[in-house]
Coordinates of C-alpha atoms in Angstrom, one line a residue:
M20 CA -34.4 -22.2 2.5
P21 CA -36.4 -19.9 4.9
T22 CA -34.8 -16.6 5.8
Q23 CA -33.1 -16.7 9.1
R24 CA -34.0 -14.2 11.9
S25 CA -31.3 -11.7 12.7
S26 CA -30.6 -13.5 16.0
G27 CA -30.1 -16.7 14.1
I28 CA -27.8 -15.1 11.7
L29 CA -25.7 -13.6 14.5
R30 CA -25.3 -17.0 16.1
S31 CA -24.2 -18.4 12.7
F32 CA -20.9 -16.6 12.8
P33 CA -17.9 -18.3 14.5
P34 CA -16.0 -16.6 17.4
V35 CA -13.1 -15.6 15.1
F36 CA -15.5 -13.6 12.9
W37 CA -16.4 -11.4 15.9
L38 CA -12.8 -11.1 17.0
A39 CA -11.8 -9.9 13.5
N40 CA -14.6 -7.2 13.7
V41 CA -13.4 -6.0 17.1
M42 CA -9.9 -5.8 15.6
E43 CA -11.2 -3.8 12.7
L44 CA -13.0 -1.4 15.1
F45 CA -9.8 -0.7 17.1
E46 CA -7.5 -0.4 14.0
R47 CA -9.9 2.0 12.3
A48 CA -10.3 4.0 15.5
A49 CA -6.5 4.4 15.6
Y50 CA -6.4 5.3 11.9
Y51 CA -9.4 7.8 11.7
G52 CA -8.6 9.2 15.2
L53 CA -5.2 10.4 14.1
N54 CA -6.1 11.3 10.5
S55 CA -9.1 13.4 11.6
V56 CA -6.5 16.0 12.9
L57 CA -3.2 15.0 11.3
A58 CA -3.2 17.7 8.6
V59 CA -4.0 20.4 11.2
Y60 CA -1.3 19.2 13.6
L61 CA 1.4 19.1 10.9
T62 CA 0.6 22.6 9.6
N63 CA -0.2 24.4 12.8
E64 CA 2.3 26.9 14.0
V65 CA 4.9 25.5 16.5
V66 CA 3.7 28.0 19.2
K67 CA 0.3 26.4 18.9
G68 CA 1.7 22.9 19.4
G69 CA 2.0 22.0 15.7
L70 CA 5.0 21.2 13.6
G71 CA 4.8 24.2 11.2
F72 CA 5.1 22.3 7.9
T73 CA 3.6 23.9 4.8
E74 CA 0.3 22.7 3.3
Q75 CA 2.1 21.7 0.1
S76 CA 4.6 19.5 1.9
V77 CA 1.9 17.9 4.0
G78 CA -0.3 17.3 0.9
F79 CA 2.7 15.4 -0.6
L80 CA 3.2 13.4 2.6
Q81 CA -0.4 12.5 2.9
S82 CA -0.6 11.5 -0.8
L83 CA 2.1 8.9 -0.4
I84 CA 0.9 7.7 3.1
Y85 CA -2.7 7.1 1.9
A86 CA -1.5 5.5 -1.4
F87 CA 0.6 3.1 0.6
T88 CA -2.4 1.9 2.5
Y89 CA -4.1 1.0 -0.8
V90 CA -1.0 -0.6 -2.5
I91 CA 0.4 -2.7 0.4
P92 CA -2.8 -4.9 0.6
I93 CA -1.8 -6.6 -2.7
A94 CA 1.3 -8.1 -1.2
G95 CA -0.3 -8.3 2.2
G96 CA -3.0 -10.8 1.0
A97 CA -0.3 -13.1 -0.5
L98 CA 1.9 -12.9 2.6
A99 CA -1.1 -13.7 4.9
D100 CA -1.9 -16.7 2.8
R101 CA 1.7 -17.9 2.8
Y102 CA 2.7 -17.3 6.4
G103 CA -0.6 -17.4 8.3
Y104 CA -3.1 -14.8 9.4
R105 CA -2.2 -14.9 13.0
R106 CA 1.5 -14.4 12.4
M107 CA 0.9 -11.5 10.0
L108 CA -1.6 -9.9 12.4
L109 CA 1.1 -9.9 15.1
F110 CA 3.5 -8.2 12.7
A111 CA 0.9 -5.7 11.5
F112 CA -0.2 -4.6 15.0
S113 CA 3.4 -4.4 16.1
I114 CA 4.5 -2.0 13.3
L115 CA 1.2 -0.1 13.6
T116 CA 1.9 0.5 17.2
A117 CA 5.6 1.5 16.5
G118 CA 4.6 3.7 13.6
Y119 CA 2.0 5.7 15.5
F120 CA 4.3 6.1 18.6
V121 CA 7.3 7.2 16.6
A122 CA 5.4 9.7 14.4
G123 CA 4.1 11.4 17.6
N124 CA 7.4 11.6 19.3
V125 CA 9.5 13.2 16.5
T126 CA 9.3 16.7 14.9
S127 CA 11.4 16.7 11.8
Y128 CA 9.6 16.2 8.4
G129 CA 11.7 13.2 7.4
A130 CA 11.2 11.4 10.8
V131 CA 7.5 12.0 10.8
F132 CA 7.2 10.8 7.2
A133 CA 9.1 7.6 8.1
G134 CA 7.0 6.9 11.2
L135 CA 3.8 7.4 9.2
L136 CA 5.1 5.1 6.4
V137 CA 5.6 2.4 8.9
M138 CA 2.1 3.0 10.2
A139 CA 0.7 2.9 6.6
T140 CA 2.6 -0.4 5.9
G141 CA 1.0 -1.9 9.0
A142 CA -2.5 -0.7 8.0
G143 CA -2.0 -2.0 4.5
L144 CA -1.0 -5.5 5.7
F145 CA -3.9 -5.5 8.1
K146 CA -6.6 -4.8 5.5
P147 CA -6.6 -8.1 3.6
I148 CA -6.2 -10.2 6.8
I149 CA -9.5 -9.0 8.2
S150 CA -11.4 -9.0 4.9
G151 CA -10.0 -12.5 4.2
T152 CA -11.0 -13.7 7.6
L153 CA -14.6 -12.5 7.1
A154 CA -14.7 -14.0 3.6
R155 CA -13.7 -17.4 5.0
T156 CA -15.9 -17.3 8.1
T157 CA -19.2 -16.4 6.3
T158 CA -21.4 -18.3 4.0
E159 CA -23.5 -17.4 0.9
E160 CA -26.5 -17.1 3.3
N161 CA -24.9 -14.7 5.9
S162 CA -22.1 -13.0 4.0
G163 CA -24.2 -9.9 3.2
F164 CA -25.1 -9.4 6.8
G165 CA -21.6 -10.2 7.9
F166 CA -20.0 -7.6 5.7
G167 CA -22.6 -5.1 6.8
I168 CA -21.4 -5.6 10.4
Y169 CA -17.9 -5.1 9.1
Y170 CA -18.8 -1.8 7.4
W171 CA -20.5 -0.6 10.5
M172 CA -17.5 -1.4 12.6
I173 CA -15.3 0.8 10.3
N174 CA -17.7 3.7 10.7
I175 CA -18.2 3.3 14.4
G176 CA -14.5 3.6 14.8
A177 CA -14.4 6.6 12.6
F178 CA -17.3 8.1 14.6
L179 CA -16.1 7.5 18.2
A180 CA -12.3 7.9 18.0
P181 CA -12.3 11.6 16.9
L182 CA -14.5 12.3 19.9
V183 CA -11.7 11.0 22.1
V184 CA -9.3 13.0 20.1
S185 CA -11.2 16.2 21.1
V186 CA -10.3 15.5 24.7
L187 CA -6.8 14.3 24.2
K188 CA -5.5 17.1 22.0
G189 CA -6.5 19.6 24.8
F190 CA -3.7 18.1 26.8
S191 CA -1.1 17.4 24.1
W192 CA -1.1 16.5 20.4
R193 CA 1.3 13.7 21.4
Y194 CA -1.5 11.9 23.3
V195 CA -3.4 11.6 20.1
F196 CA -0.6 9.5 18.6
I197 CA -0.2 7.5 21.8
A198 CA -3.9 6.7 21.9
S199 CA -3.7 5.3 18.3
A200 CA -0.6 3.3 19.3
L201 CA -2.5 1.9 22.4
Y202 CA -5.5 0.9 20.3
C203 CA -3.3 -1.3 18.1
A204 CA -1.1 -2.5 21.0
A205 CA -4.2 -3.7 22.9
M206 CA -5.1 -6.0 19.9
L207 CA -1.8 -7.9 20.3
V208 CA -3.3 -9.6 23.4
P209 CA -6.4 -11.2 21.7
T210 CA -4.2 -12.0 18.6
V211 CA -1.8 -14.0 20.8
F212 CA -4.4 -15.8 23.0
L213 CA -7.7 -15.9 21.0
F214 CA -7.2 -15.6 17.2
K215 CA -7.1 -18.8 15.2
D216 CA -6.4 -18.9 11.5
P217 CA -9.5 -19.6 9.4
P218 CA -9.3 -22.5 6.9
K219 CA -6.8 -21.6 4.1
P220 CA -7.7 -22.1 0.5
E221 CA -6.0 -25.1 -1.1
N222 CA -3.9 -22.9 -3.5
T223 CA -2.3 -19.7 -2.3
K224 CA -0.7 -17.1 -4.5
S225 CA 3.0 -16.4 -4.5
L226 CA 4.2 -12.8 -4.8
K227 CA 5.2 -13.5 -8.4
E228 CA 1.6 -14.5 -9.1
V229 CA 0.4 -11.4 -7.4
A230 CA 2.6 -9.2 -9.7
H231 CA 1.3 -11.1 -12.7
G232 CA -2.3 -10.3 -11.5
A233 CA -1.4 -6.6 -11.5
A234 CA -0.2 -6.9 -15.2
L235 CA -3.5 -8.6 -16.1
V236 CA -5.5 -5.7 -14.6
L237 CA -3.3 -3.0 -16.3
G238 CA -3.9 -4.8 -19.6
D239 CA -7.7 -4.7 -19.2
A240 CA -8.2 -1.2 -20.7
R241 CA -12.0 -1.0 -20.1
F242 CA -11.5 -1.8 -16.5
M243 CA -8.6 0.7 -16.0
L244 CA -10.5 3.4 -17.9
M245 CA -13.4 3.1 -15.5
I246 CA -11.1 3.3 -12.5
V247 CA -9.4 6.4 -13.8
V248 CA -12.7 8.1 -14.4
Y249 CA -14.1 7.0 -11.0
S250 CA -10.9 8.2 -9.3
G251 CA -12.0 11.8 -9.9
F252 CA -14.5 11.4 -7.2
W253 CA -11.8 10.3 -4.8
I254 CA -9.8 13.3 -5.5
L255 CA -12.6 15.1 -3.6
Y256 CA -12.8 12.5 -0.9
F257 CA -9.2 12.9 0.1
Q258 CA -9.7 16.7 0.6
N259 CA -11.6 15.6 3.8
F260 CA -8.2 14.8 5.4
G261 CA -6.4 17.9 4.2
S262 CA -7.9 21.1 2.6
V263 CA -11.3 20.7 4.3
L264 CA -9.6 20.7 7.7
W265 CA -7.4 23.7 6.9
Y266 CA -10.5 25.5 5.5
L267 CA -12.4 24.9 8.8
R268 CA -9.4 26.1 10.8
D269 CA -8.8 29.3 8.8
F270 CA -12.1 30.4 7.4
V271 CA -15.1 28.9 9.3
D272 CA -16.3 30.3 12.6
A273 CA -17.6 27.4 14.7
T274 CA -19.1 29.6 17.4
P275 CA -22.8 29.0 16.4
V276 CA -22.4 25.3 16.7
N277 CA -20.7 25.6 20.0
R278 CA -23.4 27.8 21.3
F279 CA -26.1 25.4 20.1
F280 CA -24.6 22.5 22.0
A281 CA -23.9 24.7 25.0
S282 CA -27.7 25.4 25.2
F283 CA -28.1 21.7 25.9
G284 CA -25.3 21.6 28.5
V285 CA -22.9 20.0 26.1
P286 CA -19.4 21.7 26.1
L287 CA -18.6 21.0 22.5
K288 CA -15.9 22.8 20.6
F289 CA -16.5 22.0 16.9
D290 CA -13.1 21.4 15.3
A291 CA -11.2 19.4 12.7
E292 CA -11.8 16.0 14.2
H293 CA -15.6 16.5 14.0
V294 CA -15.4 16.4 10.2
T295 CA -14.7 12.7 10.5
V296 CA -17.4 12.4 13.1
V297 CA -20.0 13.9 10.8
N298 CA -18.9 11.7 7.9
G299 CA -18.9 8.4 9.9
G300 CA -22.2 9.4 11.8
T301 CA -24.0 10.1 8.5
I302 CA -23.0 6.8 7.1
I303 CA -24.0 4.9 10.3
L304 CA -27.4 6.5 10.2
L305 CA -28.3 6.4 6.5
Q306 CA -26.4 3.5 4.9
V307 CA -29.2 1.0 5.2
L308 CA -31.8 3.4 3.8
V309 CA -29.5 4.5 0.9
S310 CA -28.7 0.8 0.1
R311 CA -32.4 -0.1 0.0
I312 CA -33.1 2.9 -2.3
V313 CA -30.4 2.0 -4.9
K314 CA -30.7 -1.8 -4.5
K315 CA -32.3 -2.4 -7.9
I316 CA -30.6 0.4 -9.9
R317 CA -27.7 -0.5 -12.2
P318 CA -24.3 0.2 -10.7
L319 CA -23.0 2.8 -13.2
P320 CA -26.0 5.2 -13.0
T321 CA -25.9 4.8 -9.2
M322 CA -22.2 5.7 -9.1
V323 CA -23.0 8.7 -11.2
S324 CA -25.8 9.7 -8.8
G325 CA -23.4 9.4 -5.9
I326 CA -20.8 11.6 -7.6
V327 CA -23.4 14.2 -8.3
I328 CA -24.6 14.2 -4.7
G329 CA -20.9 14.5 -3.6
T330 CA -20.5 17.5 -5.9
L331 CA -23.5 19.1 -4.2
G332 CA -21.7 18.7 -0.9
F333 CA -18.7 20.6 -2.1
L334 CA -21.0 23.2 -3.6
C335 CA -22.1 23.9 -0.1
L336 CA -18.5 24.6 0.9
A337 CA -18.2 27.0 -2.0
A338 CA -21.5 28.7 -1.2
S339 CA -20.8 30.0 2.3
T340 CA -18.3 29.9 5.2
N341 CA -21.2 29.5 7.6
V342 CA -20.4 26.6 9.9
W343 CA -23.9 25.0 9.5
V344 CA -23.5 25.1 5.7
F345 CA -20.1 23.5 6.2
I346 CA -21.6 20.6 8.2
L347 CA -24.4 20.2 5.7
G348 CA -21.8 20.0 2.9
I349 CA -19.9 17.2 4.7
S350 CA -23.1 15.3 5.4
V351 CA -24.3 15.6 1.7
F352 CA -20.9 14.5 0.5
S353 CA -21.1 11.5 2.9
I354 CA -24.4 10.5 1.3
G355 CA -22.8 10.7 -2.1
E356 CA -20.0 8.4 -0.9
M357 CA -22.3 5.8 0.6
T358 CA -24.4 5.9 -2.7
A359 CA -21.5 5.5 -5.1
H360 CA -18.9 3.3 -3.4
P361 CA -20.8 0.0 -2.6
K362 CA -22.1 0.0 -6.2
Y363 CA -18.5 0.5 -7.4
Y364 CA -17.5 -2.9 -5.9
S365 CA -20.7 -4.4 -7.2
Y366 CA -19.8 -3.2 -10.7
V367 CA -16.2 -4.6 -10.4
G368 CA -17.7 -8.0 -9.5
L369 CA -20.0 -7.8 -12.6
V370 CA -17.4 -6.9 -15.2
A371 CA -14.7 -9.2 -13.9
P372 CA -14.2 -12.4 -16.0
A373 CA -15.7 -15.4 -14.2
D374 CA -12.3 -17.0 -13.7
K375 CA -10.6 -13.9 -12.5
K376 CA -13.0 -12.3 -10.1
A377 CA -10.7 -12.5 -7.1
V378 CA -7.9 -10.8 -9.0
Y379 CA -10.1 -8.0 -10.2
M380 CA -11.6 -7.4 -6.7
G381 CA -8.1 -7.4 -5.3
Y382 CA -7.0 -4.6 -7.6
A383 CA -10.2 -2.5 -7.3
F384 CA -8.2 -0.5 -4.7
L385 CA -6.5 1.5 -7.6
Y386 CA -9.1 4.2 -7.3
G387 CA -7.6 5.1 -3.9
V388 CA -4.1 5.1 -5.1
I389 CA -4.9 7.5 -8.0
G390 CA -7.3 9.6 -5.8
S391 CA -4.8 10.0 -2.9
L392 CA -1.7 10.7 -5.0
I393 CA -3.5 13.4 -7.0
G394 CA -6.0 14.6 -4.4
S395 CA -3.8 15.1 -1.4
S396 CA -0.9 16.7 -3.4
L397 CA -3.2 18.9 -5.4
G398 CA -5.2 20.0 -2.4
G399 CA -2.1 20.9 -0.4
A400 CA -0.5 22.8 -3.3
L401 CA -3.6 24.8 -4.2
Y402 CA -4.4 25.6 -0.6
G403 CA -0.9 26.9 0.0
A404 CA -1.1 29.0 -3.2
M405 CA -4.7 30.2 -3.2
L406 CA -6.1 30.2 0.4
K407 CA -3.2 30.4 2.8
P408 CA -2.2 34.0 1.8
M409 CA -5.9 35.1 2.1
V410 CA -6.5 34.0 5.7
G411 CA -7.9 37.0 7.5
Q412 CA -8.1 39.1 4.3
P413 CA -11.3 40.7 2.9
G414 CA -10.9 38.6 -0.3
G415 CA -10.7 35.3 1.7
P416 CA -14.3 34.1 1.1
A417 CA -14.1 34.8 -2.6
A418 CA -10.8 32.9 -2.8
A419 CA -12.3 30.0 -0.9
R420 CA -15.3 29.9 -3.3
A421 CA -12.9 29.7 -6.3
F422 CA -10.9 27.0 -4.6
W423 CA -14.0 24.7 -3.9
L424 CA -15.5 25.4 -7.3
F425 CA -12.3 24.1 -8.9
F426 CA -12.8 20.7 -7.2
V427 CA -16.5 20.8 -8.0
A428 CA -15.5 21.2 -11.7
L429 CA -13.2 18.1 -11.4
N430 CA -16.1 16.1 -9.9
V431 CA -18.4 17.2 -12.7
V432 CA -15.8 16.0 -15.2
A433 CA -15.8 12.6 -13.4
A434 CA -19.6 12.4 -13.5
V435 CA -19.8 13.2 -17.2
G436 CA -16.9 10.8 -17.9
L437 CA -18.7 8.0 -16.1
V438 CA -21.9 8.8 -18.1
L439 CA -19.9 8.6 -21.3
Y440 CA -18.2 5.4 -20.2
D441 CA -21.6 3.8 -19.5
R442 CA -22.8 4.8 -23.0
F443 CA -19.7 3.9 -25.1
F444 CA -17.6 1.4 -23.1
A445 CA -19.9 -0.5 -20.8
M446 CA -20.4 -3.3 -23.3
D447 CA -17.6 -5.8 -23.6
T448 CA -16.9 -6.0 -27.3
P449 CA -13.8 -6.1 -29.4
E450 CA -14.5 -2.5 -30.6
T451 CA -15.0 -1.0 -27.1
N452 CA -11.9 -2.8 -25.8
E453 CA -9.8 -1.5 -28.7
K454 CA -11.0 2.1 -28.2
A455 CA -10.4 1.8 -24.4
R456 CA -6.9 0.5 -25.1
K457 CA -6.0 3.4 -27.3
I458 CA -7.3 5.9 -24.7
M459 CA -5.4 4.2 -21.8
L460 CA -2.3 4.0 -24.0
G461 CA -2.5 7.8 -24.4
I462 CA -2.9 8.2 -20.7
Y463 CA 0.1 6.0 -19.9
V464 CA 2.2 7.9 -22.4
L465 CA 1.1 11.2 -20.8
L466 CA 2.2 9.8 -17.4
L467 CA 5.6 8.9 -18.9
A468 CA 6.0 12.4 -20.3
A469 CA 4.9 14.0 -17.0
G470 CA 7.4 11.7 -15.2
V471 CA 10.2 12.9 -17.4
A472 CA 9.2 16.5 -16.8
F473 CA 9.1 16.0 -13.1
V474 CA 12.6 14.4 -13.1
W475 CA 13.9 17.5 -15.0
S476 CA 12.2 19.8 -12.5
A477 CA 13.6 17.9 -9.6
V478 CA 17.2 18.0 -10.7
A479 CA 17.4 21.3 -12.6
G480 CA 17.5 23.6 -9.6
P481 CA 20.4 24.4 -7.3
S482 CA 19.5 21.4 -5.2
V483 CA 17.6 18.2 -5.8
S484 CA 13.9 18.3 -4.9
Y485 CA 13.4 14.8 -3.5
K486 CA 9.6 15.2 -3.2
T487 CA 9.3 15.9 -6.9
L488 CA 11.7 13.1 -7.7
V489 CA 9.5 10.6 -5.8
Q490 CA 6.4 11.8 -7.7
A491 CA 8.4 11.4 -10.9
V492 CA 9.3 7.8 -10.1
I493 CA 5.7 6.9 -9.4
M494 CA 4.6 8.5 -12.7
L495 CA 7.3 6.7 -14.7
A496 CA 6.5 3.3 -13.1
L497 CA 2.8 3.6 -13.8
G498 CA 3.3 5.0 -17.2
A499 CA 6.0 2.5 -18.3
G500 CA 4.1 -0.5 -17.0
G501 CA 0.8 0.6 -18.5
T502 CA 2.4 1.4 -21.9
V503 CA 4.2 -2.0 -22.1
V504 CA 1.1 -3.9 -21.3
S505 CA -1.1 -1.9 -23.6
L506 CA 1.3 -2.3 -26.5
R507 CA 1.4 -6.1 -26.0
K508 CA -2.4 -6.1 -26.1
G509 CA -2.5 -4.2 -29.4

């Protein structure tokens, strides 16, 4: 079959494909618009319009919020298949709107947390509906181009929405939340009047079958080991929504950038939201070029290369507090992200058994759960302990260097781990599977032990630490589930 021209490919997509992409653009604009400044708003002093929470408490909050957005899609996909895409879209946009609005109109830690959890639930339910719609409205011939459009829509939302935030936060932080709520509320109208469910598959999964799929993945030790190693890179990624923003606020003087743009008549004030703008803009500009360069390279070496490039980005942050070096670091990290992550999904598709590819692709999200739970909490705790006391002090730059070098070291460990995985575990043999099972069993047992220690820490003090207790429950659930499945495999 001859290759279609781009215009021909564009006409090959049905109207619901384009509507789904517009919905993705608005939902991602709401998500990235808020999250580009959320960590700063929550930790800024009350006199500066913030809520005055500690970095550690915000890191914990973000770790659960972001993890929710990666966990909920498992059930969301099954619910959408069962009850219809249009019906679930209406529900998702409704609770997204409510979550954003409530979170921006309350000030207590618990109320903000609850509002953001509602938002995260809506975001998690939304994800599989749109990806499922695209999968069912594209063909083998145009799916690559179709998902390329989808990826661009995500990054266009991430690029444009923070620019709006720059204006809105000058009036009130509350307007940032309202804007995100309005983006989602606006999509209720086309959902009601224009969206039509794509053809359903003949067989849809029940929630019980979804849970069984999770057990299958936990029992594939080689697959889980790869995800655990790769998650090290995402510990760095989630710093972009927390510690990177606090570092910019507390240690980086943005005056040179502001002066540069002022010389062209652009009244820019470089701030937290522009970190997301730099990330999204870099991906929009370079993704096609990077994809062509790595097109014929094996997935695992490409993923390692992406992790190494991302490490260089954070080395820039460690090297200097200069704002131009800061921007360079975010740009370099973004190149690492766009190098590694598409190949990650390619690798998952290659290693998944032929009859279970859909299940494995569905649970490839686990890198985000691990990365966010560890990355956001760790970043918040370390920033509060290492950098917050050094703001305005002579030793601040040295403390910042040590802080970023710690995360660089974590990423080096992830890169080396992935190299070792490629060498010793990439081949699917009984020996590699058994070795991986023993390693994962050890990891699950360590999680169990850590969970028990966290429970003791939570209840041993004069009052119960509910944040620590929640972390303990997560560790115990993952550790226990993984241990049971691994022992059954043995």
